[in-house]
Short mmCIF file of C-alpha atoms in Angstrom, two decimals:
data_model
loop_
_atom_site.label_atom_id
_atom_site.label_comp_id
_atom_site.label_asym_id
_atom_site.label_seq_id
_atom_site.Cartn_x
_atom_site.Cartn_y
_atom_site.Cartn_z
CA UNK A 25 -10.50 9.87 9.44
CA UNK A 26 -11.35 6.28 10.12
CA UNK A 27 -9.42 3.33 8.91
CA UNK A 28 -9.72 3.27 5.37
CA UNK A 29 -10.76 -0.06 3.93
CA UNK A 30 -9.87 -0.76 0.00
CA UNK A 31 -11.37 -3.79 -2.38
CA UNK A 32 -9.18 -5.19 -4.05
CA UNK A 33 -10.19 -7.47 -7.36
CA UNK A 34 -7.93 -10.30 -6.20
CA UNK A 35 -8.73 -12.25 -9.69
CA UNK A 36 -7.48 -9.83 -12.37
CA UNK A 37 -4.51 -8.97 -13.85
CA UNK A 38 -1.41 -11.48 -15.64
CA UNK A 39 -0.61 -12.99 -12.49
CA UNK A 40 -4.20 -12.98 -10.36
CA UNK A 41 -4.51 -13.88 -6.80
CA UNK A 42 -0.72 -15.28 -6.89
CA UNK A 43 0.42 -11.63 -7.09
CA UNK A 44 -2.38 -10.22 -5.64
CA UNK A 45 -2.55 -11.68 -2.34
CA UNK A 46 0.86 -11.32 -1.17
CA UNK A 47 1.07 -7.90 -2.24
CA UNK A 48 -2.02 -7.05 -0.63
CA UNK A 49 -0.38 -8.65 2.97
CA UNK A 50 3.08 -6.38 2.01
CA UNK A 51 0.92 -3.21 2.03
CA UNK A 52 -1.10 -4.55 5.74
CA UNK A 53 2.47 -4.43 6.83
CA UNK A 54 3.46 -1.00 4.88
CA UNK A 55 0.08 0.68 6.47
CA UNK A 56 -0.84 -0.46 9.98
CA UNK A 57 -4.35 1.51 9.69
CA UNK A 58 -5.23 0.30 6.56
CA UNK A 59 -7.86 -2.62 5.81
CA UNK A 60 -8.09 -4.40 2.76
CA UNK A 61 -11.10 -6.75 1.09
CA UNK A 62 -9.73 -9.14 -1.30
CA UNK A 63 -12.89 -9.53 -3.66
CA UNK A 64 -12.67 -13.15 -5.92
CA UNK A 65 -13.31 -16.93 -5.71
CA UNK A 66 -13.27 -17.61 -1.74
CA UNK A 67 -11.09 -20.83 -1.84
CA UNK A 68 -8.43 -19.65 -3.81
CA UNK A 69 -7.99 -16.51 -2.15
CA UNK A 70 -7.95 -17.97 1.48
CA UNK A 71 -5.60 -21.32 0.79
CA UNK A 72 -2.80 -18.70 -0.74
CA UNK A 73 -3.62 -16.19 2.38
CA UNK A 74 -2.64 -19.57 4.78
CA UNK A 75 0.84 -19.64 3.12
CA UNK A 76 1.15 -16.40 5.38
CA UNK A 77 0.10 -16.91 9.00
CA UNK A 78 1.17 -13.73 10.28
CA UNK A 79 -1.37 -11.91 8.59
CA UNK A 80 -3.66 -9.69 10.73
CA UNK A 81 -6.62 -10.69 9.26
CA UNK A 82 -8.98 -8.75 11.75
CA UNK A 83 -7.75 -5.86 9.13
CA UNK A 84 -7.75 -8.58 5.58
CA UNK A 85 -11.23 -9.82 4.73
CA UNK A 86 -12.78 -12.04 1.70
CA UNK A 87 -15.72 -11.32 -0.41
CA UNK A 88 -16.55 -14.22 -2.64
CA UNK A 89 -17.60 -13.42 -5.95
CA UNK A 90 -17.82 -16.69 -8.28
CA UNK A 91 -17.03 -14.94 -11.70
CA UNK A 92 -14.06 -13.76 -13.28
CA UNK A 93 -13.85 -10.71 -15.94
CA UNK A 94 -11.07 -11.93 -18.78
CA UNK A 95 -8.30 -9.64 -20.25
CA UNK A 96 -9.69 -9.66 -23.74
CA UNK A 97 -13.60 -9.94 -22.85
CA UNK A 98 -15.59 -7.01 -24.62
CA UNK A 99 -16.57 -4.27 -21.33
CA UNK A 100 -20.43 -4.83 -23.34
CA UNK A 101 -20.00 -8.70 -22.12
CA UNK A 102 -18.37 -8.06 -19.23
CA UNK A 103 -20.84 -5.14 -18.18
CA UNK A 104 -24.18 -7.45 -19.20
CA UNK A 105 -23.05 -10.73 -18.50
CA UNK A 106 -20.89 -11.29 -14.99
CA UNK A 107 -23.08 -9.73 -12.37
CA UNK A 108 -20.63 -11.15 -10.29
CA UNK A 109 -17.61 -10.84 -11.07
CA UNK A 110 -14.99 -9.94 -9.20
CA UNK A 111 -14.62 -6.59 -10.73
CA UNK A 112 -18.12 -5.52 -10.52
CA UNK A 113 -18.07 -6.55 -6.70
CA UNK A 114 -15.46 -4.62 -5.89
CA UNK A 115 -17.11 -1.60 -7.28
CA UNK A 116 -20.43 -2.26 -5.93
CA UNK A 117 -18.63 -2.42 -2.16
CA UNK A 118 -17.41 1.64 -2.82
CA UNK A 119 -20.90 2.18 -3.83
CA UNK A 120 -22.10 0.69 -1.41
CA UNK A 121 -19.64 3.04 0.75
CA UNK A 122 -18.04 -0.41 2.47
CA UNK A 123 -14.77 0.47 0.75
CA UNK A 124 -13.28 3.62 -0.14
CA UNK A 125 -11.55 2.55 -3.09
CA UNK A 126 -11.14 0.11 -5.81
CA UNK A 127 -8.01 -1.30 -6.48
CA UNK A 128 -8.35 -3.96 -9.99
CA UNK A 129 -5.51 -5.50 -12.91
CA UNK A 130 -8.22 -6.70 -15.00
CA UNK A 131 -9.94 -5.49 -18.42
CA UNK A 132 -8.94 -1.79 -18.64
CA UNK A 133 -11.99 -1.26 -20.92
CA UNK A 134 -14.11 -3.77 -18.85
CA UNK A 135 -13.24 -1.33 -15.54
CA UNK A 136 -14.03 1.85 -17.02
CA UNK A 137 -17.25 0.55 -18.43
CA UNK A 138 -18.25 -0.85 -15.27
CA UNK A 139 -16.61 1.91 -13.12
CA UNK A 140 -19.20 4.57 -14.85
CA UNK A 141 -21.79 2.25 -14.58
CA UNK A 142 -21.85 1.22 -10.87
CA UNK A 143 -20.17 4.66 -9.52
CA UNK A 144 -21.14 7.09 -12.25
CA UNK A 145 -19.47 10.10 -13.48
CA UNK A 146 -19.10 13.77 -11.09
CA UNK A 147 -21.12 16.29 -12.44
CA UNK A 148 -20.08 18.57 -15.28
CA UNK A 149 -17.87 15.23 -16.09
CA UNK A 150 -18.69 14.05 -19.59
CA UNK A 151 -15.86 11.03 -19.54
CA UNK A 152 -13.38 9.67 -16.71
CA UNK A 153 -9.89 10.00 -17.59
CA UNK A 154 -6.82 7.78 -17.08
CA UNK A 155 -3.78 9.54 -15.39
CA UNK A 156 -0.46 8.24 -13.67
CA UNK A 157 2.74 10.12 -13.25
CA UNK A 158 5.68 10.08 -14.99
CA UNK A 159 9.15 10.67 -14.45
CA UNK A 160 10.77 13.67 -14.75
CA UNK A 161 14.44 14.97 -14.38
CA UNK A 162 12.77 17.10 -12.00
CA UNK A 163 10.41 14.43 -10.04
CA UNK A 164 7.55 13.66 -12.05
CA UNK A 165 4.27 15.08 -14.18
CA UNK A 166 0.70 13.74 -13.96
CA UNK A 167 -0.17 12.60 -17.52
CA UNK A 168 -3.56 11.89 -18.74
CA UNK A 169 -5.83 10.80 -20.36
CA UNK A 170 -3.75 7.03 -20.73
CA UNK A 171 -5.96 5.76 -23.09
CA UNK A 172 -9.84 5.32 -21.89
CA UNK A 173 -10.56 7.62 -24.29
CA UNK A 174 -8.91 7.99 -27.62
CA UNK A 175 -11.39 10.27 -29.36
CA UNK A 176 -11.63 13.51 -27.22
CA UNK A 177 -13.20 16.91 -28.08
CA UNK A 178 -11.83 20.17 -26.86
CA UNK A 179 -14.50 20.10 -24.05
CA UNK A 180 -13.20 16.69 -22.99
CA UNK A 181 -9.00 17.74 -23.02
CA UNK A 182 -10.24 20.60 -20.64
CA UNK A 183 -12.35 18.56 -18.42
CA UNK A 184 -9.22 16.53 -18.15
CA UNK A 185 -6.94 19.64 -17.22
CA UNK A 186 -9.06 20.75 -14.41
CA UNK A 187 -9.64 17.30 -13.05
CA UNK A 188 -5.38 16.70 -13.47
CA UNK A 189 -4.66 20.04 -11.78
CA UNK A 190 -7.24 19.14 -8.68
CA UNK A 191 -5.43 15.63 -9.16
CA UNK A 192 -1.67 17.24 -8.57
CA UNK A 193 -2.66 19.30 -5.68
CA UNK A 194 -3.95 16.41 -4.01
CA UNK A 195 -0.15 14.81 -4.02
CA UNK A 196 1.38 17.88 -2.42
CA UNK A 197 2.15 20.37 -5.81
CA UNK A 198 1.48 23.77 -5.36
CA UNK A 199 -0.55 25.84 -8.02
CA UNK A 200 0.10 22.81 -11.09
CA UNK A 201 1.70 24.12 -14.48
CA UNK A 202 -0.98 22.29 -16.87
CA UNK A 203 0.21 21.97 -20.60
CA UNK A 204 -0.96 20.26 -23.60
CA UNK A 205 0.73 17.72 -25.40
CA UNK A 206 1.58 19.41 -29.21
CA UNK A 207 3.52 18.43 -31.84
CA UNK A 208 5.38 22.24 -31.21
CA UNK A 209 5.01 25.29 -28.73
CA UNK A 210 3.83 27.65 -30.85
CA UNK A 211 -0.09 28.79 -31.34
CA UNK A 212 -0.32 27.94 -34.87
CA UNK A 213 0.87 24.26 -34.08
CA UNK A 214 -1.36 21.10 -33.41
CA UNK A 215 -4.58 20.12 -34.55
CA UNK A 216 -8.35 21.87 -34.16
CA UNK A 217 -9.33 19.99 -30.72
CA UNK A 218 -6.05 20.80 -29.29
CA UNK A 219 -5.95 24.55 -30.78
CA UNK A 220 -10.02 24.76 -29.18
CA UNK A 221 -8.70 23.16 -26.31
CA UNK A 222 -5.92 25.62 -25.54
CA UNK A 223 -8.61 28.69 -25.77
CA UNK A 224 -10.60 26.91 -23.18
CA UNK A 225 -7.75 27.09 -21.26
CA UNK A 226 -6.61 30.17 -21.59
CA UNK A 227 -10.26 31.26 -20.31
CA UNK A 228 -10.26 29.41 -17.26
CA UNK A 229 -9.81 30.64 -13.81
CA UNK A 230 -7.72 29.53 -10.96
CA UNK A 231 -6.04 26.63 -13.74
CA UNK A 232 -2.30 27.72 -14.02
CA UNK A 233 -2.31 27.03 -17.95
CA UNK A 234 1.36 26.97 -19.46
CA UNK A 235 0.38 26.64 -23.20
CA UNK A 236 1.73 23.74 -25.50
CA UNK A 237 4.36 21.05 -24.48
CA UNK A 238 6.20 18.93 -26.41
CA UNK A 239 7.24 15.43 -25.35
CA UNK A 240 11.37 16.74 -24.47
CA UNK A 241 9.41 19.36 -22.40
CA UNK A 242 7.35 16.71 -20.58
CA UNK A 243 10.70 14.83 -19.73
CA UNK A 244 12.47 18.02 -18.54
CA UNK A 245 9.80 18.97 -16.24
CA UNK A 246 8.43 21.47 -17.82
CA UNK A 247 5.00 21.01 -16.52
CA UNK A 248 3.07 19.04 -13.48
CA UNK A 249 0.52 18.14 -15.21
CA UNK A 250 0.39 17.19 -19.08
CA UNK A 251 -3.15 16.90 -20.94
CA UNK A 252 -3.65 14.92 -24.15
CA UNK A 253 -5.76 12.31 -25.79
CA UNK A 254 -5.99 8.70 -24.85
CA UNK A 255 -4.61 7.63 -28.12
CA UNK A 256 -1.62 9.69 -27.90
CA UNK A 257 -1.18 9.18 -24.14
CA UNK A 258 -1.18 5.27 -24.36
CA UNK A 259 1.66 5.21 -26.77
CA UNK A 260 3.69 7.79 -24.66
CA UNK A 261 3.34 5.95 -21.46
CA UNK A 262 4.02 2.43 -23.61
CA UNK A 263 6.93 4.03 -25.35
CA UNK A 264 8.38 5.53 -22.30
CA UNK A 265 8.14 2.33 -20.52
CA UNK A 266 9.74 0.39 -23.19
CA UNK A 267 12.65 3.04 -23.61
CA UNK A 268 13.33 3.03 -19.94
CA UNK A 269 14.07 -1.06 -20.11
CA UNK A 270 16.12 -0.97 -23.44
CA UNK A 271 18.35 1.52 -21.68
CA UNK A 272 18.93 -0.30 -18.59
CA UNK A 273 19.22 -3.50 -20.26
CA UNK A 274 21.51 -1.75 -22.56
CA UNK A 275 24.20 -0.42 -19.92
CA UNK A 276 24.23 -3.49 -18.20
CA UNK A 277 25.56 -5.21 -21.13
CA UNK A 278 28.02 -2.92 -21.34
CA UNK A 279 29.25 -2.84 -17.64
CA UNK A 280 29.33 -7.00 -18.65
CA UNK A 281 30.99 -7.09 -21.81
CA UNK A 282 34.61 -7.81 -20.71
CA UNK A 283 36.45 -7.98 -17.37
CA UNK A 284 38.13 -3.99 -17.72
CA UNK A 285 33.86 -3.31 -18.33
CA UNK A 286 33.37 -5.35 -15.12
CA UNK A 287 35.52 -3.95 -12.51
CA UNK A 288 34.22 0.15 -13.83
CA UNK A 289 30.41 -1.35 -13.43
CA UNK A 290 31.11 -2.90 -9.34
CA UNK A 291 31.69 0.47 -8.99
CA UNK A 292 28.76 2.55 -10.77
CA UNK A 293 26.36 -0.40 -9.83
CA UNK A 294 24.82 1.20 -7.09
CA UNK A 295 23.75 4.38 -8.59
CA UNK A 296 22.81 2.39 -11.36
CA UNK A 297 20.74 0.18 -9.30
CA UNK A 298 19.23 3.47 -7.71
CA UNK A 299 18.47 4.95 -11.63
CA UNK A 300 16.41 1.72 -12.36
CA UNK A 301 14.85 2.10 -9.40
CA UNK A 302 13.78 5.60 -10.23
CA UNK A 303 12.73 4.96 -13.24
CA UNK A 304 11.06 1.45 -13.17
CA UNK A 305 7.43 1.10 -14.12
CA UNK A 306 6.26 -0.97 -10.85
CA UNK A 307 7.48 2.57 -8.88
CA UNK A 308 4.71 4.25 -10.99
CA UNK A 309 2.16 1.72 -10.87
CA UNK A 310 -1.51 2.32 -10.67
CA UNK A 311 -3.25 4.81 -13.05
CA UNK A 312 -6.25 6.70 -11.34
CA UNK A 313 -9.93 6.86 -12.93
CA UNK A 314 -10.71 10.63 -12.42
CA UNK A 315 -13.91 12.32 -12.67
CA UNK A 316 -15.50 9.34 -11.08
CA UNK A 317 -18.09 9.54 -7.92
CA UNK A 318 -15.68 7.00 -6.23
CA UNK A 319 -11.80 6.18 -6.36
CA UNK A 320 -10.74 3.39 -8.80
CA UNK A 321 -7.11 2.54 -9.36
CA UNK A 322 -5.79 0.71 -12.25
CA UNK A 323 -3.02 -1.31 -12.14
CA UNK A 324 -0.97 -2.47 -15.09
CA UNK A 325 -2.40 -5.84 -15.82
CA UNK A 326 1.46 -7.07 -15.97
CA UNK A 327 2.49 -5.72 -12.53
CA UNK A 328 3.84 -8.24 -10.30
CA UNK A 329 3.87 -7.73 -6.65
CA UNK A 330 5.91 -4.90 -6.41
CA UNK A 331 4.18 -2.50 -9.14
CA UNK A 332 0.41 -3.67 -7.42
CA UNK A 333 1.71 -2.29 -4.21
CA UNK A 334 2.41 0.60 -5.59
CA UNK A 335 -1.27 0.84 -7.09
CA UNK A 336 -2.81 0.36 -3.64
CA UNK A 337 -0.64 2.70 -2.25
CA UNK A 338 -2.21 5.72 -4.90
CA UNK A 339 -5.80 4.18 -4.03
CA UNK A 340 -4.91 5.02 -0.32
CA UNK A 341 -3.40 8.77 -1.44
CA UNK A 342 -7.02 9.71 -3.02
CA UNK A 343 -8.66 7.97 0.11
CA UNK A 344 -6.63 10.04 2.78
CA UNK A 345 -7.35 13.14 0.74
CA UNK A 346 -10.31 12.55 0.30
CA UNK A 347 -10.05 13.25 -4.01
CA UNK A 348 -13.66 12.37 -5.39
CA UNK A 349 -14.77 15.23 -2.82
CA UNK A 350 -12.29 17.42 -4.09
CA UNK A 351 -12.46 17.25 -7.47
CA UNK A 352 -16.18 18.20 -6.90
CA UNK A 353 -15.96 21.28 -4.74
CA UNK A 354 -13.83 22.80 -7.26
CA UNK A 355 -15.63 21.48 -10.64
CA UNK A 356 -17.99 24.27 -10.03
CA UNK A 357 -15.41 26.85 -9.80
CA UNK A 358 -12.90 25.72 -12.91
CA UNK A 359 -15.65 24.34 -15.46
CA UNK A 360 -16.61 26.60 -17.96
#
């Protein structure tokens, strides 16, 4: 394929073009064949891409775009009243087909609103869903939807299965175990969109459906790809994230506490250093849009520059195979 070229909303996000930019340059450096459009105000995007003169910027271009979408703007502002924004550039350049991806920090709700606006949905695609992986003790499950949508139907938890499996195949997993997040494993268990759900699923063909999950099961690797509601999904991911820091925080203070603590800690420090490193949240940065006509990556609007490489890097993944395209040839085959 040719070199792909991603926009990147260089405005959004905690941090903005101060995390942005030099993550952006780390990932010219990670990907020799990959170009890059940082989309935002002009001026401030090109005075902090001086602080690094190396920069090949025959592969790092600027799009201005004078407005800037805020983290708590309504998406019905954002979608009616910054025509250009940053945001809504960026997406108009994969419409456009000048980019192959969309890389943004900002409004979560703003960037789904405006995603399904400029880009639209795939057909036989009611809503897009959020999904990211998580770790596993066995690697790590696809989990959506993350919270775009936190009233689904049964219709809408399947749509998300099939596009999740597609989704998992792309990154390498053979024939995906899809589950649905219950509050038990048996049939009688859950509630009537997840019970309707699960009989969708058990109808499908080609979908390697597991049945119900709970959330031990999800940790143990029980399943590759694990389908629930927005609402639920959110406060997983948010409660998995915050667990995984209270735990690391919490055996450093005791590898700290006294000198005897000390000198057993210089010694388990570096697999301890590797566990964090396994299970940080920057590793799993960058939650996909699926079920768009275009690749948009979200990255958590916290991230600093480490986690917002690792959002470009999934935006590349879905560009190199080629996911939108995918997700489409086999719609026909898996939706009911």
């Amino acid at each position: 394929m040719s070199a792909p070229l991603i926009a990147i909303d260089a405005m959004g996000g905690d941090f903005g073009p101060h995390c942005i930019v030099p993550a952006s340059i780390a990932c010219l450096v990670e990907f020799p064949s990959l170009h890059l459009v940082l989309v935002g105000q002009a001026p401030i995007l090109e005075e902090l891409i001086a602080r690094h003169p190396a920069v090949d910027r025959a592969r790092l271009h600027v799009e201005h775009a004078s407005e800037v979408i805020g983290m708590d703007e309504r998406p019905s502002q954002a979608l009616r009243g910054k025509p250009d924004a940053s945001m809504r550039v960026a997406l108009e350049l994969v419409r456009s087909g000048r980019a192959q991806a969309c890389v943004s920090a900002g409004n979560t709700g703003a960037l789904m609103a405006l995603s399904r606006y400029v880009l639209k949905t795939l057909p036989g695609i009611d809503r897009p869903a959020m999904v990211s992986p998580v770790p596993t003790a066995t690697g790590s499950c696809q989990l959506l939807d993350l919270g775009a949508n936190v009233d689904c139907s049964a219709e809408h938890l399947y749509q998300f299965a099939v596009m999740g499996s597609v989704a998992a195949e792309a990154l390498g997993v053979t024939n995906p175990r899809v589950a649905l997040l219950n509050v038990g494993t048996e049939e009688v268990k859950g509630n009537q969109q997840v019970k309707l759900a699960a009989s969708l699923l058990q109808q499908a063909r080609g979908l390697n459906y597991t049945g119900f999950i709970e959330g031990d099961g999800l940790y143990r690797g029980e399943a590759d790809v694990v389908v629930c509601d927005g609402f639920v999904g959110n406060i997983l991911l948010k409660s998995s994230e915050g667990l995984a820091a209270m735990i690391s925080a919490r055996i450093e203070n005791l590898f700290t506490a006294n000198i005897a603590a000390r000198l057993v800690g210089s010694m388990a420090l570096p697999l301890l250093r590797r566990l964090q490193g396994d299970l940080t949240p920057a590793r799993h940065n960058g939650a996909s849009f699926l079920g768009l006509q275009g690749i948009v990556v979200k990255s958590h609007g916290a991230a600093g520059v480490e986690g917002f490489q690792s959002a470009i890097r999934r935006a590349l993944i879905e560009v190199r195979e080629n996911l939108p395209q995918r997700l489409h040839g086999r719609l026909e085959d898996l939706l009911l």
